[in-house]
Short mmCIF file of C-alpha atoms and ligand atoms in Angstrom, two decimals:
data_model
loop_
_atom_site.label_atom_id
_atom_site.label_comp_id
_atom_site.label_asym_id
_atom_site.label_seq_id
_atom_site.Cartn_x
_atom_site.Cartn_y
_atom_site.Cartn_z
CA MET A 1 3.35 -2.97 -12.50
CA GLN A 2 4.33 -0.53 -15.46
CA LEU A 3 6.77 1.86 -14.88
CA GLN A 4 7.62 5.20 -17.20
CA ILE A 5 10.59 7.54 -16.44
CA VAL A 6 10.81 10.78 -18.14
CA THR A 7 14.35 11.59 -18.39
CA LEU A 8 16.85 13.51 -20.63
CA PHE A 9 19.07 10.34 -20.14
CA PRO A 10 17.07 7.24 -20.97
CA ASP A 11 20.33 5.17 -21.39
CA MET A 12 21.10 5.94 -17.69
CA VAL A 13 17.79 4.61 -16.21
CA ARG A 14 17.46 1.53 -18.28
CA THR A 15 20.48 0.15 -16.64
CA VAL A 16 18.31 -0.39 -13.47
CA ALA A 17 16.71 -3.14 -15.36
CA ASP A 18 20.03 -4.72 -16.40
CA TYR A 19 20.85 -6.25 -13.05
CA GLY A 20 19.86 -8.15 -9.95
CA VAL A 21 16.33 -8.08 -8.39
CA VAL A 22 14.97 -5.54 -10.86
CA GLY A 23 16.34 -7.27 -13.94
CA ARG A 24 14.70 -10.54 -12.83
CA ALA A 25 11.41 -8.98 -12.31
CA VAL A 26 11.57 -7.38 -15.82
CA ASP A 27 12.56 -10.76 -17.26
CA ARG A 28 9.69 -12.49 -15.38
CA GLY A 29 7.30 -9.93 -16.69
CA ILE A 30 6.36 -8.74 -13.34
CA VAL A 31 7.35 -5.25 -13.98
CA SER A 32 7.92 -3.22 -17.26
CA LEU A 33 10.27 -0.32 -17.63
CA GLN A 34 10.16 2.24 -20.27
CA SER A 35 11.72 5.68 -20.72
CA THR A 36 10.22 8.94 -22.63
CA ASN A 37 12.76 11.73 -23.49
CA PRO A 38 11.46 15.10 -23.66
CA ARG A 39 14.15 16.02 -26.15
CA ASP A 40 12.07 13.72 -28.41
CA PHE A 41 9.20 16.20 -28.03
CA ALA A 42 10.97 19.54 -28.65
CA ALA A 43 9.51 21.46 -31.45
CA ASP A 44 12.50 23.54 -32.83
CA VAL A 45 15.48 22.19 -34.93
CA HIS A 46 17.80 22.37 -31.94
CA ARG A 47 15.55 20.19 -29.95
CA THR A 48 15.57 22.65 -27.05
CA VAL A 49 14.50 21.41 -23.68
CA ASP A 50 16.02 24.18 -21.55
CA ASP A 51 15.99 28.01 -21.24
CA ARG A 52 17.15 30.49 -18.74
CA PRO A 53 15.51 31.13 -15.53
CA TYR A 54 13.23 34.23 -15.42
CA GLY A 55 14.66 36.61 -12.58
CA GLY A 56 18.18 35.73 -13.56
CA GLY A 57 20.71 33.60 -11.82
CA PRO A 58 22.86 30.64 -12.59
CA GLY A 59 21.91 27.58 -14.63
CA MET A 60 19.09 26.53 -16.85
CA VAL A 61 15.46 25.40 -16.20
CA MET A 62 13.59 22.66 -18.01
CA LYS A 63 11.01 24.12 -20.53
CA TYR A 64 7.43 23.42 -19.56
CA LYS A 65 6.19 22.31 -23.44
CA PRO A 66 8.68 19.47 -24.22
CA VAL A 67 8.33 18.00 -20.60
CA ALA A 68 4.43 18.17 -20.78
CA ALA A 69 4.49 16.59 -24.03
CA ALA A 70 6.78 13.66 -22.75
CA LEU A 71 4.64 13.20 -19.57
CA LYS A 72 1.44 13.01 -21.71
CA ALA A 73 3.12 10.45 -23.89
CA ALA A 74 4.38 8.36 -20.59
CA ARG A 75 0.99 8.46 -19.13
CA ASP A 76 -0.78 7.17 -22.15
CA GLU A 77 1.53 3.99 -21.62
CA VAL A 78 0.55 3.24 -18.05
CA PRO A 79 -2.59 2.29 -16.55
CA ALA A 80 -5.33 4.73 -15.46
CA GLY A 81 -4.65 5.68 -11.71
CA SER A 82 -0.75 5.81 -12.08
CA PRO A 83 0.61 8.84 -10.34
CA VAL A 84 3.30 11.11 -11.62
CA VAL A 85 6.13 11.46 -9.18
CA CYS A 86 8.80 14.03 -9.65
CA LEU A 87 12.16 13.41 -8.10
CA SER A 88 13.37 16.60 -6.64
CA PRO A 89 15.46 18.07 -3.81
CA GLN A 90 12.21 19.94 -2.71
CA GLY A 91 10.24 16.56 -2.13
CA ALA A 92 9.41 14.78 0.96
CA VAL A 93 11.94 12.34 1.87
CA PHE A 94 11.26 8.77 0.37
CA ASN A 95 11.17 5.92 2.78
CA GLN A 96 9.97 2.38 3.16
CA ALA A 97 6.44 3.23 3.91
CA THR A 98 6.17 5.31 0.85
CA ALA A 99 7.82 2.39 -1.13
CA GLN A 100 5.02 0.04 0.21
CA ARG A 101 2.25 2.57 -0.78
CA PHE A 102 3.84 2.55 -4.25
CA ALA A 103 4.03 -1.36 -4.43
CA ALA A 104 0.25 -1.41 -4.64
CA LEU A 105 -0.05 0.71 -7.65
CA PRO A 106 -0.90 -0.65 -11.12
CA GLY A 107 1.76 1.75 -12.49
CA MET A 108 3.84 4.97 -12.03
CA VAL A 109 5.37 7.71 -14.01
CA PHE A 110 8.70 9.08 -12.75
CA LEU A 111 9.90 12.53 -13.76
CA ALA A 112 13.36 13.13 -13.30
CA GLY A 113 14.75 16.78 -13.48
CA ARG A 114 18.02 18.07 -14.76
CA TYR A 115 19.83 21.56 -14.71
CA GLU A 116 18.42 23.70 -11.74
CA GLY A 117 15.09 22.11 -12.15
CA ILE A 118 11.74 22.15 -13.90
CA ASP A 119 9.38 25.18 -14.73
CA GLU A 120 7.20 25.07 -11.64
CA ARG A 121 4.04 25.54 -13.27
CA LEU A 122 4.58 21.97 -14.95
CA ILE A 123 5.06 20.68 -11.54
CA GLU A 124 1.73 22.32 -10.36
CA ALA A 125 -0.48 21.06 -13.27
CA GLU A 126 1.15 17.70 -13.67
CA VAL A 127 3.03 16.15 -10.76
CA ASP A 128 0.94 14.19 -8.01
CA GLU A 129 4.02 13.93 -5.57
CA GLU A 130 7.59 15.18 -5.32
CA LEU A 131 10.08 13.09 -3.57
CA SER A 132 13.66 13.45 -2.47
CA LEU A 133 16.40 11.06 -1.21
CA GLY A 134 17.49 13.32 1.38
CA ASP A 135 19.71 16.32 2.34
CA PHE A 136 22.46 15.77 -0.54
CA VAL A 137 23.15 17.27 -3.92
CA LEU A 138 22.59 14.95 -6.85
CA SER A 139 23.14 16.26 -10.51
CA GLY A 140 19.57 15.00 -11.55
CA GLY A 141 16.61 12.89 -10.57
CA GLU A 142 17.79 9.85 -12.55
CA ILE A 143 19.44 8.21 -9.81
CA ALA A 144 16.69 8.95 -7.30
CA ALA A 145 14.16 7.48 -9.54
CA MET A 146 16.30 4.37 -10.12
CA ALA A 147 16.64 4.13 -6.27
CA VAL A 148 12.87 4.38 -5.78
CA ILE A 149 12.25 1.86 -8.61
CA ASP A 150 14.60 -0.77 -6.83
CA ALA A 151 12.93 -0.25 -3.47
CA VAL A 152 9.32 -0.61 -4.83
CA VAL A 153 10.19 -3.48 -7.32
CA ARG A 154 11.64 -5.77 -4.68
CA LEU A 155 8.32 -5.57 -2.66
CA LEU A 156 6.02 -6.89 -5.66
CA PRO A 157 4.91 -10.43 -5.21
CA GLY A 158 7.03 -12.83 -7.05
CA VAL A 159 10.22 -10.85 -7.06
CA LEU A 160 12.10 -12.12 -4.00
CA GLY A 161 12.31 -15.68 -2.99
CA ASP A 162 10.05 -16.87 -0.01
CA GLU A 163 12.82 -16.79 2.56
CA ALA A 164 13.60 -13.05 1.72
CA SER A 165 10.10 -11.96 1.71
CA ALA A 166 9.58 -13.49 5.02
CA GLN A 167 12.40 -11.59 6.48
CA GLN A 168 10.82 -8.30 5.54
CA ASP A 169 8.09 -8.49 7.79
CA SER A 170 10.16 -9.92 10.93
CA PHE A 171 10.23 -8.48 14.25
CA MET A 172 13.73 -6.89 13.28
CA GLU A 173 11.43 -4.39 11.55
CA GLY A 174 12.35 -0.59 12.28
CA LEU A 175 15.87 -1.54 13.35
CA LEU A 176 19.28 -1.82 11.48
CA ASP A 177 20.51 -5.21 10.52
CA HIS A 178 22.57 -7.46 12.89
CA PRO A 179 26.29 -8.13 11.65
CA HIS A 180 26.95 -10.91 9.33
CA TYR A 181 29.69 -13.59 9.08
CA THR A 182 30.62 -16.43 6.81
CA ARG A 183 33.66 -18.84 6.55
CA PRO A 184 36.40 -18.82 7.61
CA GLU A 185 35.72 -19.03 11.41
CA GLU A 186 38.96 -16.90 11.91
CA ILE A 187 40.55 -14.24 9.54
CA ALA A 188 43.04 -11.55 10.10
CA GLY A 189 43.02 -12.66 13.90
CA ARG A 190 39.36 -11.92 14.15
CA ARG A 191 36.95 -14.63 15.08
CA VAL A 192 33.31 -15.23 14.45
CA PRO A 193 31.35 -14.71 17.74
CA GLU A 194 31.10 -17.86 19.50
CA VAL A 195 27.19 -17.76 19.90
CA LEU A 196 26.81 -18.28 15.96
CA LEU A 197 29.10 -21.43 15.95
CA SER A 198 26.84 -22.83 18.81
CA GLY A 199 23.89 -24.37 16.85
CA ASP A 200 21.45 -22.82 19.61
CA HIS A 201 19.01 -21.21 17.56
CA ALA A 202 17.05 -19.57 20.22
CA ARG A 203 20.20 -18.17 21.61
CA ILE A 204 21.34 -16.99 18.07
CA ALA A 205 18.05 -15.28 17.46
CA LYS A 206 18.35 -13.33 20.86
CA TRP A 207 21.98 -12.34 20.07
CA ARG A 208 21.11 -11.02 16.75
CA TYR A 209 18.31 -8.98 18.16
CA GLN A 210 20.32 -7.68 20.77
CA GLN A 211 23.06 -6.66 18.13
CA ALA A 212 20.48 -5.01 15.87
CA LEU A 213 19.06 -3.17 18.89
CA GLY A 214 22.54 -1.96 20.22
CA ARG A 215 23.75 -0.87 16.80
CA SER A 216 20.63 1.07 16.26
CA PHE A 217 20.82 2.71 19.42
CA LEU A 218 24.28 3.87 18.71
CA ARG A 219 24.17 4.60 14.99
CA ARG A 220 20.57 5.55 14.59
CA PRO A 221 19.11 6.71 17.91
CA ASP A 222 16.04 8.07 15.97
CA LEU A 223 15.15 4.64 15.01
CA VAL A 224 15.18 3.36 18.76
CA ALA A 225 13.29 6.30 19.87
CA LYS A 226 10.19 5.20 17.73
CA LEU A 227 10.02 1.97 19.41
CA ASP A 228 8.33 1.07 22.71
CA LEU A 229 10.75 -1.43 24.27
CA ASN A 230 9.38 -3.90 26.77
CA ASP A 231 11.22 -4.70 29.90
CA GLU A 232 13.06 -7.93 28.28
CA GLN A 233 14.32 -5.62 25.08
CA GLN A 234 15.29 -2.84 27.31
CA LYS A 235 17.49 -5.36 29.37
CA LEU A 236 18.86 -6.61 26.11
CA LEU A 237 19.78 -3.03 25.15
CA ASP A 238 21.40 -2.28 28.51
CA ASP A 239 23.46 -5.39 28.46
CA PHE A 240 24.81 -4.49 25.10
CA LEU A 241 25.74 -1.05 26.29
CA ALA A 242 27.36 -2.42 29.30
CA GLU A 243 29.66 -4.56 27.20
C1 9D3 B 1 23.57 23.14 -7.18
C2 9D3 B 1 22.13 23.23 -7.63
N1 9D3 B 1 21.44 23.60 -6.43
C3 9D3 B 1 21.44 25.14 -6.17
C4 9D3 B 1 21.07 25.27 -4.56
C5 9D3 B 1 19.97 23.19 -6.53
C6 9D3 B 1 19.85 21.84 -7.02
C7 9D3 B 1 19.20 21.62 -8.34
C8 9D3 B 1 19.00 20.43 -8.83
C9 9D3 B 1 20.27 20.60 -6.53
C10 9D3 B 1 20.13 19.36 -7.06
C11 9D3 B 1 19.49 19.22 -8.24
C12 9D3 B 1 19.02 18.12 -8.78
N2 9D3 B 1 18.79 16.98 -7.80
C13 9D3 B 1 17.85 16.08 -8.16
O1 9D3 B 1 17.28 16.27 -9.04
C14 9D3 B 1 17.22 15.24 -6.83
C15 9D3 B 1 17.63 15.06 -5.59
C16 9D3 B 1 18.94 15.46 -4.91
O2 9D3 B 1 19.81 16.53 -5.44
N3 9D3 B 1 19.20 15.12 -3.65
C17 9D3 B 1 18.27 14.23 -3.10
N4 9D3 B 1 17.44 13.65 -3.72
C18 9D3 B 1 17.02 14.12 -4.97
S1 9D3 B 1 15.64 13.76 -5.91
C19 9D3 B 1 16.37 14.57 -7.23
#
């Protein structure tokens, strides 16, 4: 998968390829990651990429021309059929279903805005999809682009080990994770739940599912509302809540 990021801060987005799962995917040649800077396409001596907003108001707006030129250059580097995705507070909220849809593509171009935003005409003309990470204020689209890239790249075949990939389509889907513990068995007066030391794998699996269900109900009732619990699952949840 070939990824291009159009950004005024290429050094910032490059760090996504320096660590962990995405870094390994790049090293293995499963994904390529490059950035294109609109400033390199600004025509004037000052290399201007922003200007004052028509209609007045605070802040600056990214200019059409340098962004369009950078986008064109970025598009030329990715396969045909690679969409242009703009990260912006006005976008639909990114989720795992969107990550899965993107993971099937041959490439993508991410457009990260700065300042108050990008001239709307550029978005109308060149952007296929606008995405947000949710209702909080970032300083620009770069961190959002990096988050989307991380979520997509880990879904690509060969990026995660077999065990981790199998976990992705387990029955726990749609729920928060169960709690995790490692050695020692007791620390700061707190013990690992007895069931996890029992060696009874069926009991452990049931307990973990119950924990996932119970925690999801308490912390993210919206997730549990989407599920159609059978009688056994409802009983596990009721028992969790009764404790
Ligand atoms: C303080 C500026 N705001 C005035 C009401 C508007 C605003 C402009 C630009 C707010 C944020 C940004 C920059 N944000 C992004 O580019 C962004 C973002 C975000 O802020 N939150 C969640 N997801 C995303 S994706 C891109």
